[in-house]
Amino acid sequence: MRYFYIVFFLFLFSCKSAIEDKTVKSISDGAILKKEAKVKAWDNSQQKWLFIEDFWLAYAERNGGLTWGKGTQYPAYEQVEEFDTFLVQVEQGNCLMEFFHSRWRRANDVRRWDDKHNEYGGCPYVFE
């Protein structure tokens, strides 16, 4: 009988692991999780939830880092190249920007993560 319980426990454990693995693999990169006042984004490369700004910085780091750092003034247009990144700081918060097709765009508008990225921090205000 003891053998039965051991086998049954191992079976349940393997089912739980398979379900968790499938759940993690089905989360798309940049998916947003809002829990109370905390907002996090799923980072596929690290397989974990990160605060949104940490997610943006991890994305930038995987692609060579923030090309233009962070600040309140956009870099000179003549010096910017396709896919350069910049963390713009506006009064309402920060937003990761990416230079794409001859203009600065919110990184989410280029990468198409969860639409809620454009509602976070300074992202709704970067073009004002």
mmCIF file of N, CA and C in Angstrom:
data_model
loop_
_atom_site.group_PDB
_atom_site.id
_atom_site.type_symbol
_atom_site.label_atom_id
_atom_site.label_comp_id
_atom_site.label_asym_id
_atom_site.label_seq_id
_atom_site.Cartn_x
_atom_site.Cartn_y
_atom_site.Cartn_z
ATOM 1 N N MET A 1 0.820 -1.202 0.000
ATOM 2 C CA MET A 1 0.000 0.000 0.000
ATOM 3 C C MET A 1 0.867 1.270 0.000
ATOM 4 N N ARG A 2 1.956 1.203 0.748
ATOM 5 C CA ARG A 2 2.862 2.348 0.804
ATOM 6 C C ARG A 2 3.387 2.663 -0.600
ATOM 7 N N TYR A 3 3.691 1.608 -1.373
ATOM 8 C CA TYR A 3 4.173 1.768 -2.743
ATOM 9 C C TYR A 3 3.139 2.528 -3.583
ATOM 10 N N PHE A 4 1.876 2.204 -3.407
ATOM 11 C CA PHE A 4 0.797 2.870 -4.129
ATOM 12 C C PHE A 4 0.812 4.374 -3.856
ATOM 13 N N TYR A 5 0.942 4.783 -2.606
ATOM 14 C CA TYR A 5 0.957 6.201 -2.250
ATOM 15 C C TYR A 5 2.168 6.926 -2.849
ATOM 16 N N ILE A 6 3.289 6.263 -2.862
ATOM 17 C CA ILE A 6 4.488 6.870 -3.441
ATOM 18 C C ILE A 6 4.286 7.093 -4.940
ATOM 19 N N VAL A 7 3.793 6.076 -5.634
ATOM 20 C CA VAL A 7 3.543 6.192 -7.072
ATOM 21 C C VAL A 7 2.484 7.258 -7.349
ATOM 22 N N PHE A 8 1.438 7.267 -6.556
ATOM 23 C CA PHE A 8 0.374 8.255 -6.724
ATOM 24 C C PHE A 8 0.904 9.671 -6.514
ATOM 25 N N PHE A 9 1.716 9.865 -5.480
ATOM 26 C CA PHE A 9 2.304 11.174 -5.209
ATOM 27 C C PHE A 9 3.195 11.619 -6.374
ATOM 28 N N LEU A 10 4.025 10.710 -6.876
ATOM 29 C CA LEU A 10 4.890 11.042 -8.004
ATOM 30 C C LEU A 10 4.078 11.399 -9.247
ATOM 31 N N PHE A 11 2.985 10.677 -9.463
ATOM 32 C CA PHE A 11 2.102 10.981 -10.588
ATOM 33 C C PHE A 11 1.517 12.386 -10.456
ATOM 34 N N LEU A 12 0.993 12.716 -9.270
ATOM 35 C CA LEU A 12 0.428 14.050 -9.053
ATOM 36 C C LEU A 12 1.482 15.136 -9.225
ATOM 37 N N PHE A 13 2.663 14.906 -8.705
ATOM 38 C CA PHE A 13 3.739 15.882 -8.822
ATOM 39 C C PHE A 13 4.113 16.108 -10.288
ATOM 40 N N SER A 14 4.194 15.050 -11.083
ATOM 41 C CA SER A 14 4.552 15.199 -12.492
ATOM 42 C C SER A 14 3.449 15.928 -13.257
ATOM 43 N N CYS A 15 2.197 15.685 -12.915
ATOM 44 C CA CYS A 15 1.082 16.398 -13.557
ATOM 45 C C CYS A 15 1.149 17.884 -13.222
ATOM 46 N N LYS A 16 1.395 18.202 -11.959
ATOM 47 C CA LYS A 16 1.487 19.602 -11.532
ATOM 48 C C LYS A 16 2.621 20.301 -12.272
ATOM 49 N N SER A 17 3.775 19.650 -12.390
ATOM 50 C CA SER A 17 4.921 20.236 -13.084
ATOM 51 C C SER A 17 4.608 20.465 -14.554
ATOM 52 N N ALA A 18 3.936 19.508 -15.186
ATOM 53 C CA ALA A 18 3.590 19.638 -16.599
ATOM 54 C C ALA A 18 2.623 20.797 -16.816
ATOM 55 N N ILE A 19 1.662 20.944 -15.923
ATOM 56 C CA ILE A 19 0.694 22.042 -16.034
ATOM 57 C C ILE A 19 1.392 23.372 -15.839
ATOM 58 N N GLU A 20 2.253 23.487 -14.827
ATOM 59 C CA GLU A 20 2.970 24.736 -14.585
ATOM 60 C C GLU A 20 3.863 25.074 -15.769
ATOM 61 N N ASP A 21 4.558 24.078 -16.333
ATOM 62 C CA ASP A 21 5.441 24.303 -17.466
ATOM 63 C C ASP A 21 4.648 24.810 -18.662
ATOM 64 N N LYS A 22 3.499 24.193 -18.930
ATOM 65 C CA LYS A 22 2.658 24.622 -20.049
ATOM 66 C C LYS A 22 2.132 26.033 -19.809
ATOM 67 N N THR A 23 1.757 26.352 -18.583
ATOM 68 C CA THR A 23 1.246 27.680 -18.259
ATOM 69 C C THR A 23 2.315 28.733 -18.493
ATOM 70 N N VAL A 24 3.523 28.482 -18.036
ATOM 71 C CA VAL A 24 4.621 29.431 -18.213
ATOM 72 C C VAL A 24 4.923 29.619 -19.694
ATOM 73 N N LYS A 25 4.937 28.547 -20.466
ATOM 74 C CA LYS A 25 5.243 28.649 -21.889
ATOM 75 C C LYS A 25 4.147 29.370 -22.665
ATOM 76 N N SER A 26 2.940 29.409 -22.135
ATOM 77 C CA SER A 26 1.845 30.056 -22.853
ATOM 78 C C SER A 26 1.751 31.553 -22.563
ATOM 79 N N ILE A 27 2.564 32.062 -21.632
ATOM 80 C CA ILE A 27 2.559 33.494 -21.339
ATOM 81 C C ILE A 27 3.401 34.193 -22.401
ATOM 82 N N SER A 28 2.840 35.209 -23.031
ATOM 83 C CA SER A 28 3.583 35.896 -24.086
ATOM 84 C C SER A 28 4.524 36.943 -23.495
ATOM 85 N N ASP A 29 5.632 37.153 -24.176
ATOM 86 C CA ASP A 29 6.628 38.128 -23.741
ATOM 87 C C ASP A 29 5.974 39.505 -23.623
ATOM 88 N N GLY A 30 6.184 40.154 -22.484
ATOM 89 C CA GLY A 30 5.619 41.480 -22.263
ATOM 90 C C GLY A 30 4.204 41.489 -21.720
ATOM 91 N N ALA A 31 3.627 40.309 -21.461
ATOM 92 C CA ALA A 31 2.276 40.259 -20.886
ATOM 93 C C ALA A 31 2.282 41.001 -19.549
ATOM 94 N N ILE A 32 1.193 41.681 -19.248
ATOM 95 C CA ILE A 32 1.094 42.496 -18.032
ATOM 96 C C ILE A 32 0.301 41.747 -16.962
ATOM 97 N N LEU A 33 0.790 41.834 -15.739
ATOM 98 C CA LEU A 33 0.117 41.288 -14.573
ATOM 99 C C LEU A 33 -0.057 42.431 -13.583
ATOM 100 N N LYS A 34 -1.305 42.756 -13.278
ATOM 101 C CA LYS A 34 -1.600 43.789 -12.275
ATOM 102 C C LYS A 34 -2.056 43.090 -11.016
ATOM 103 N N LYS A 35 -1.320 43.298 -9.947
ATOM 104 C CA LYS A 35 -1.685 42.710 -8.664
ATOM 105 C C LYS A 35 -1.588 43.814 -7.631
ATOM 106 N N GLU A 36 -2.747 44.209 -7.140
ATOM 107 C CA GLU A 36 -2.855 45.340 -6.224
ATOM 108 C C GLU A 36 -2.254 46.569 -6.899
ATOM 109 N N ALA A 37 -1.306 47.250 -6.298
ATOM 110 C CA ALA A 37 -0.728 48.454 -6.897
ATOM 111 C C ALA A 37 0.494 48.139 -7.751
ATOM 112 N N LYS A 38 0.891 46.875 -7.797
ATOM 113 C CA LYS A 38 2.086 46.483 -8.533
ATOM 114 C C LYS A 38 1.724 46.039 -9.943
ATOM 115 N N VAL A 39 2.512 46.511 -10.901
ATOM 116 C CA VAL A 39 2.329 46.127 -12.295
ATOM 117 C C VAL A 39 3.621 45.492 -12.770
ATOM 118 N N LYS A 40 3.507 44.274 -13.313
ATOM 119 C CA LYS A 40 4.695 43.558 -13.772
ATOM 120 C C LYS A 40 4.490 43.078 -15.205
ATOM 121 N N ALA A 41 5.610 42.815 -15.869
ATOM 122 C CA ALA A 41 5.588 42.296 -17.237
ATOM 123 C C ALA A 41 6.362 40.984 -17.272
ATOM 124 N N TRP A 42 5.882 40.041 -18.074
ATOM 125 C CA TRP A 42 6.531 38.743 -18.193
ATOM 126 C C TRP A 42 7.727 38.856 -19.136
ATOM 127 N N ASP A 43 8.883 38.406 -18.676
ATOM 128 C CA ASP A 43 10.094 38.397 -19.479
ATOM 129 C C ASP A 43 10.367 36.954 -19.892
ATOM 130 N N ASN A 44 10.150 36.652 -21.168
ATOM 131 C CA ASN A 44 10.334 35.280 -21.660
ATOM 132 C C ASN A 44 11.764 34.796 -21.507
ATOM 133 N N SER A 45 12.739 35.665 -21.732
ATOM 134 C CA SER A 45 14.124 35.203 -21.681
ATOM 135 C C SER A 45 14.545 34.826 -20.266
ATOM 136 N N GLN A 46 13.991 35.504 -19.254
ATOM 137 C CA GLN A 46 14.322 35.178 -17.872
ATOM 138 C C GLN A 46 13.285 34.257 -17.229
ATOM 139 N N GLN A 47 12.158 34.070 -17.918
ATOM 140 C CA GLN A 47 11.070 33.222 -17.417
ATOM 141 C C GLN A 47 10.585 33.672 -16.047
ATOM 142 N N LYS A 48 10.380 35.015 -15.915
ATOM 143 C CA LYS A 48 9.854 35.526 -14.655
ATOM 144 C C LYS A 48 9.201 36.888 -14.869
ATOM 145 N N TRP A 49 8.408 37.279 -13.861
ATOM 146 C CA TRP A 49 7.728 38.566 -13.870
ATOM 147 C C TRP A 49 8.690 39.633 -13.362
ATOM 148 N N LEU A 50 8.757 40.763 -14.081
ATOM 149 C CA LEU A 50 9.593 41.892 -13.694
ATOM 150 C C LEU A 50 8.731 43.146 -13.626
ATOM 151 N N PHE A 51 9.129 44.095 -12.780
ATOM 152 C CA PHE A 51 8.472 45.390 -12.831
ATOM 153 C C PHE A 51 8.668 45.932 -14.245
ATOM 154 N N ILE A 52 7.707 46.698 -14.742
ATOM 155 C CA ILE A 52 7.723 47.111 -16.150
ATOM 156 C C ILE A 52 9.031 47.789 -16.549
ATOM 157 N N GLU A 53 9.500 48.721 -15.746
ATOM 158 C CA GLU A 53 10.744 49.401 -16.126
ATOM 159 C C GLU A 53 11.927 48.437 -16.130
ATOM 160 N N ASP A 54 11.943 47.463 -15.242
ATOM 161 C CA ASP A 54 12.993 46.441 -15.266
ATOM 162 C C ASP A 54 12.871 45.579 -16.532
ATOM 163 N N PHE A 55 11.639 45.298 -16.942
ATOM 164 C CA PHE A 55 11.404 44.560 -18.189
ATOM 165 C C PHE A 55 11.959 45.345 -19.372
ATOM 166 N N TRP A 56 11.653 46.652 -19.422
ATOM 167 C CA TRP A 56 12.156 47.490 -20.520
ATOM 168 C C TRP A 56 13.681 47.499 -20.544
ATOM 169 N N LEU A 57 14.290 47.657 -19.374
ATOM 170 C CA LEU A 57 15.755 47.693 -19.305
ATOM 171 C C LEU A 57 16.368 46.349 -19.691
ATOM 172 N N ALA A 58 15.714 45.252 -19.310
ATOM 173 C CA ALA A 58 16.194 43.923 -19.694
ATOM 174 C C ALA A 58 16.096 43.747 -21.213
ATOM 175 N N TYR A 59 14.993 44.220 -21.801
ATOM 176 C CA TYR A 59 14.840 44.172 -23.257
ATOM 177 C C TYR A 59 15.966 44.969 -23.917
ATOM 178 N N ALA A 60 16.191 46.177 -23.438
ATOM 179 C CA ALA A 60 17.240 47.023 -24.016
ATOM 180 C C ALA A 60 18.609 46.369 -23.850
ATOM 181 N N GLU A 61 18.861 45.804 -22.688
ATOM 182 C CA GLU A 61 20.159 45.159 -22.421
ATOM 183 C C GLU A 61 20.410 43.986 -23.370
ATOM 184 N N ARG A 62 19.374 43.198 -23.647
ATOM 185 C CA ARG A 62 19.511 42.081 -24.584
ATOM 186 C C ARG A 62 19.841 42.562 -25.993
ATOM 187 N N ASN A 63 19.537 43.823 -26.264
ATOM 188 C CA ASN A 63 19.761 44.391 -27.594
ATOM 189 C C ASN A 63 20.838 45.470 -27.581
ATOM 190 N N GLY A 64 21.801 45.326 -26.688
ATOM 191 C CA GLY A 64 22.938 46.252 -26.676
ATOM 192 C C GLY A 64 22.844 47.374 -25.659
ATOM 193 N N GLY A 65 21.811 47.388 -24.848
ATOM 194 C CA GLY A 65 21.664 48.430 -23.822
ATOM 195 C C GLY A 65 20.930 49.654 -24.332
ATOM 196 N N LEU A 66 20.646 50.575 -23.422
ATOM 197 C CA LEU A 66 19.990 51.823 -23.816
ATOM 198 C C LEU A 66 20.980 52.624 -24.662
ATOM 199 N N THR A 67 20.669 52.793 -25.930
ATOM 200 C CA THR A 67 21.569 53.484 -26.846
ATOM 201 C C THR A 67 21.837 54.906 -26.395
ATOM 202 N N TRP A 68 20.794 55.580 -25.928
ATOM 203 C CA TRP A 68 20.893 56.988 -25.568
ATOM 204 C C TRP A 68 20.613 57.229 -24.087
ATOM 205 N N GLY A 69 20.653 56.210 -23.275
ATOM 206 C CA GLY A 69 20.453 56.380 -21.834
ATOM 207 C C GLY A 69 19.036 56.812 -21.510
ATOM 208 N N LYS A 70 18.936 57.691 -20.526
ATOM 209 C CA LYS A 70 17.623 58.214 -20.166
ATOM 210 C C LYS A 70 17.749 59.713 -19.929
ATOM 211 N N GLY A 71 16.633 60.408 -20.134
ATOM 212 C CA GLY A 71 16.636 61.844 -19.956
ATOM 213 C C GLY A 71 15.330 62.471 -20.385
ATOM 214 N N THR A 72 15.290 63.770 -20.296
ATOM 215 C CA THR A 72 14.071 64.512 -20.641
ATOM 216 C C THR A 72 14.100 65.048 -22.072
ATOM 217 N N GLN A 73 15.277 65.086 -22.683
ATOM 218 C CA GLN A 73 15.426 65.596 -24.050
ATOM 219 C C GLN A 73 15.807 64.457 -24.992
ATOM 220 N N TYR A 74 15.060 64.348 -26.080
ATOM 221 C CA TYR A 74 15.382 63.333 -27.071
ATOM 222 C C TYR A 74 16.737 63.632 -27.712
ATOM 223 N N PRO A 75 17.472 62.601 -28.110
ATOM 224 C CA PRO A 75 18.756 62.799 -28.789
ATOM 225 C C PRO A 75 18.564 63.527 -30.122
ATOM 226 N N ALA A 76 19.636 64.132 -30.621
ATOM 227 C CA ALA A 76 19.582 64.845 -31.904
ATOM 228 C C ALA A 76 19.192 63.874 -33.019
ATOM 229 N N TYR A 77 18.210 64.251 -33.791
ATOM 230 C CA TYR A 77 17.647 63.399 -34.839
ATOM 231 C C TYR A 77 18.717 62.886 -35.803
ATOM 232 N N GLU A 78 19.667 63.738 -36.155
ATOM 233 C CA GLU A 78 20.696 63.384 -37.132
ATOM 234 C C GLU A 78 21.630 62.273 -36.635
ATOM 235 N N GLN A 79 21.682 62.067 -35.333
ATOM 236 C CA GLN A 79 22.603 61.079 -34.758
ATOM 237 C C GLN A 79 21.933 59.731 -34.466
ATOM 238 N N VAL A 80 20.630 59.678 -34.563
ATOM 239 C CA VAL A 80 19.881 58.485 -34.176
ATOM 240 C C VAL A 80 19.805 57.498 -35.334
ATOM 241 N N GLU A 81 19.886 56.200 -34.997
ATOM 242 C CA GLU A 81 19.793 55.138 -35.996
ATOM 243 C C GLU A 81 18.614 54.218 -35.689
ATOM 244 N N GLU A 82 18.192 53.490 -36.699
ATOM 245 C CA GLU A 82 17.082 52.540 -36.570
ATOM 246 C C GLU A 82 17.315 51.598 -35.386
ATOM 247 N N PHE A 83 16.297 51.414 -34.581
ATOM 248 C CA PHE A 83 16.265 50.537 -33.404
ATOM 249 C C PHE A 83 17.051 51.057 -32.197
ATOM 250 N N ASP A 84 17.523 52.293 -32.244
ATOM 251 C CA ASP A 84 18.126 52.887 -31.045
ATOM 252 C C ASP A 84 17.050 52.999 -29.971
ATOM 253 N N THR A 85 17.464 52.923 -28.712
ATOM 254 C CA THR A 85 16.512 53.015 -27.602
ATOM 255 C C THR A 85 16.878 54.167 -26.686
ATOM 256 N N PHE A 86 15.857 54.671 -26.009
ATOM 257 C CA PHE A 86 16.004 55.818 -25.115
ATOM 258 C C PHE A 86 14.879 55.738 -24.084
ATOM 259 N N LEU A 87 15.220 55.903 -22.812
ATOM 260 C CA LEU A 87 14.202 55.927 -21.759
ATOM 261 C C LEU A 87 13.873 57.381 -21.489
ATOM 262 N N VAL A 88 12.757 57.831 -22.048
ATOM 263 C CA VAL A 88 12.376 59.227 -21.885
ATOM 264 C C VAL A 88 11.735 59.426 -20.515
ATOM 265 N N GLN A 89 12.080 60.541 -19.879
ATOM 266 C CA GLN A 89 11.541 60.874 -18.567
ATOM 267 C C GLN A 89 10.643 62.100 -18.719
ATOM 268 N N VAL A 90 9.358 61.887 -18.481
ATOM 269 C CA VAL A 90 8.410 62.997 -18.470
ATOM 270 C C VAL A 90 7.873 63.133 -17.046
ATOM 271 N N GLU A 91 7.153 64.195 -16.794
ATOM 272 C CA GLU A 91 6.660 64.467 -15.445
ATOM 273 C C GLU A 91 5.885 63.293 -14.844
ATOM 274 N N GLN A 92 5.128 62.576 -15.661
ATOM 275 C CA GLN A 92 4.276 61.488 -15.173
ATOM 276 C C GLN A 92 5.020 60.163 -14.995
ATOM 277 N N GLY A 93 6.242 60.078 -15.471
ATOM 278 C CA GLY A 93 7.008 58.841 -15.342
ATOM 279 C C GLY A 93 7.868 58.574 -16.565
ATOM 280 N N ASN A 94 8.428 57.395 -16.630
ATOM 281 C CA ASN A 94 9.323 57.012 -17.723
ATOM 282 C C ASN A 94 8.602 56.177 -18.767
ATOM 283 N N CYS A 95 9.211 56.137 -19.964
ATOM 284 C CA CYS A 95 8.690 55.291 -21.033
ATOM 285 C C CYS A 95 9.844 54.913 -21.956
ATOM 286 N N LEU A 96 9.936 53.632 -22.292
ATOM 287 C CA LEU A 96 10.971 53.184 -23.214
ATOM 288 C C LEU A 96 10.556 53.526 -24.639
ATOM 289 N N MET A 97 11.460 54.222 -25.330
ATOM 290 C CA MET A 97 11.220 54.623 -26.711
ATOM 291 C C MET A 97 12.197 53.882 -27.618
ATOM 292 N N GLU A 98 11.760 53.620 -28.844
ATOM 293 C CA GLU A 98 12.619 52.971 -29.827
ATOM 294 C C GLU A 98 12.482 53.722 -31.145
ATOM 295 N N PHE A 99 13.609 54.004 -31.776
ATOM 296 C CA PHE A 99 13.598 54.715 -33.052
ATOM 297 C C PHE A 99 13.306 53.708 -34.152
ATOM 298 N N PHE A 100 12.225 53.937 -34.867
ATOM 299 C CA PHE A 100 11.750 52.964 -35.848
ATOM 300 C C PHE A 100 11.090 53.691 -37.000
ATOM 301 N N HIS A 101 11.530 53.399 -38.204
ATOM 302 C CA HIS A 101 10.999 54.027 -39.423
ATOM 303 C C HIS A 101 11.019 55.551 -39.326
ATOM 304 N N SER A 102 12.183 56.069 -39.021
ATOM 305 C CA SER A 102 12.472 57.512 -39.048
ATOM 306 C C SER A 102 11.835 58.342 -37.951
ATOM 307 N N ARG A 103 11.358 57.707 -36.878
ATOM 308 C CA ARG A 103 10.855 58.521 -35.765
ATOM 309 C C ARG A 103 10.858 57.717 -34.470
ATOM 310 N N TRP A 104 10.804 58.455 -33.356
ATOM 311 C CA TRP A 104 10.728 57.815 -32.046
ATOM 312 C C TRP A 104 9.319 57.283 -31.832
ATOM 313 N N ARG A 105 9.240 56.061 -31.376
ATOM 314 C CA ARG A 105 7.957 55.430 -31.056
ATOM 315 C C ARG A 105 8.089 54.785 -29.680
ATOM 316 N N ARG A 106 6.960 54.616 -29.011
ATOM 317 C CA ARG A 106 7.008 53.832 -27.780
ATOM 318 C C ARG A 106 7.444 52.421 -28.159
ATOM 319 N N ALA A 107 8.338 51.843 -27.349
ATOM 320 C CA ALA A 107 8.858 50.506 -27.680
ATOM 321 C C ALA A 107 7.722 49.513 -27.880
ATOM 322 N N ASN A 108 6.660 49.656 -27.115
ATOM 323 C CA ASN A 108 5.523 48.743 -27.270
ATOM 324 C C ASN A 108 4.870 48.878 -28.643
ATOM 325 N N ASP A 109 4.907 50.067 -29.235
ATOM 326 C CA ASP A 109 4.322 50.247 -30.562
ATOM 327 C C ASP A 109 5.156 49.553 -31.635
ATOM 328 N N VAL A 110 6.430 49.322 -31.340
ATOM 329 C CA VAL A 110 7.309 48.598 -32.259
ATOM 330 C C VAL A 110 7.255 47.104 -31.962
ATOM 331 N N ARG A 111 7.344 46.740 -30.710
ATOM 332 C CA ARG A 111 7.458 45.335 -30.287
ATOM 333 C C ARG A 111 6.116 44.633 -30.122
ATOM 334 N N ARG A 112 5.061 45.377 -29.900
ATOM 335 C CA ARG A 112 3.697 44.846 -29.727
ATOM 336 C C ARG A 112 3.578 43.887 -28.554
ATOM 337 N N TRP A 113 4.065 44.369 -27.400
ATOM 338 C CA TRP A 113 3.827 43.635 -26.164
ATOM 339 C C TRP A 113 2.374 43.897 -25.785
ATOM 340 N N ASP A 114 2.021 43.719 -24.558
ATOM 341 C CA ASP A 114 0.674 43.997 -24.060
ATOM 342 C C ASP A 114 0.375 45.496 -24.205
ATOM 343 N N ASP A 115 -0.820 45.832 -24.679
ATOM 344 C CA ASP A 115 -1.201 47.239 -24.878
ATOM 345 C C ASP A 115 -1.095 48.070 -23.600
ATOM 346 N N LYS A 116 -1.173 47.420 -22.448
ATOM 347 C CA LYS A 116 -1.123 48.148 -21.188
ATOM 348 C C LYS A 116 0.226 48.829 -20.944
ATOM 349 N N HIS A 117 1.264 48.436 -21.687
ATOM 350 C CA HIS A 117 2.552 49.136 -21.585
ATOM 351 C C HIS A 117 2.368 50.617 -21.926
ATOM 352 N N ASN A 118 1.507 50.899 -22.887
ATOM 353 C CA ASN A 118 1.299 52.281 -23.315
ATOM 354 C C ASN A 118 0.481 53.097 -22.320
ATOM 355 N N GLU A 119 -0.046 52.439 -21.296
ATOM 356 C CA GLU A 119 -0.809 53.128 -20.253
ATOM 357 C C GLU A 119 0.041 53.360 -19.005
ATOM 358 N N TYR A 120 1.254 52.819 -18.990
ATOM 359 C CA TYR A 120 2.091 52.849 -17.800
ATOM 360 C C TYR A 120 2.995 54.075 -17.773
ATOM 361 N N GLY A 121 3.203 54.617 -16.584
ATOM 362 C CA GLY A 121 4.167 55.694 -16.367
ATOM 363 C C GLY A 121 3.946 56.872 -17.292
ATOM 364 N N GLY A 122 4.999 57.263 -17.978
ATOM 365 C CA GLY A 122 4.923 58.412 -18.866
ATOM 366 C C GLY A 122 4.501 58.095 -20.281
ATOM 367 N N CYS A 123 4.267 56.810 -20.585
ATOM 368 C CA CYS A 123 3.956 56.422 -21.970
ATOM 369 C C CYS A 123 2.745 57.142 -22.579
ATOM 370 N N PRO A 124 1.670 57.373 -21.840
ATOM 371 C CA PRO A 124 0.555 58.092 -22.475
ATOM 372 C C PRO A 124 0.874 59.554 -22.789
ATOM 373 N N TYR A 125 1.972 60.071 -22.257
ATOM 374 C CA TYR A 125 2.250 61.516 -22.339
ATOM 375 C C TYR A 125 3.485 61.861 -23.154
ATOM 376 N N VAL A 126 4.165 60.883 -23.737
ATOM 377 C CA VAL A 126 5.450 61.154 -24.373
ATOM 378 C C VAL A 126 5.359 62.034 -25.617
ATOM 379 N N PHE A 127 4.203 62.135 -26.223
ATOM 380 C CA PHE A 127 4.074 62.928 -27.444
ATOM 381 C C PHE A 127 3.425 64.290 -27.223
ATOM 382 N N GLU A 128 3.212 64.635 -25.974
ATOM 383 C CA GLU A 128 2.567 65.930 -25.677
ATOM 384 C C GLU A 128 3.574 67.050 -25.704
#
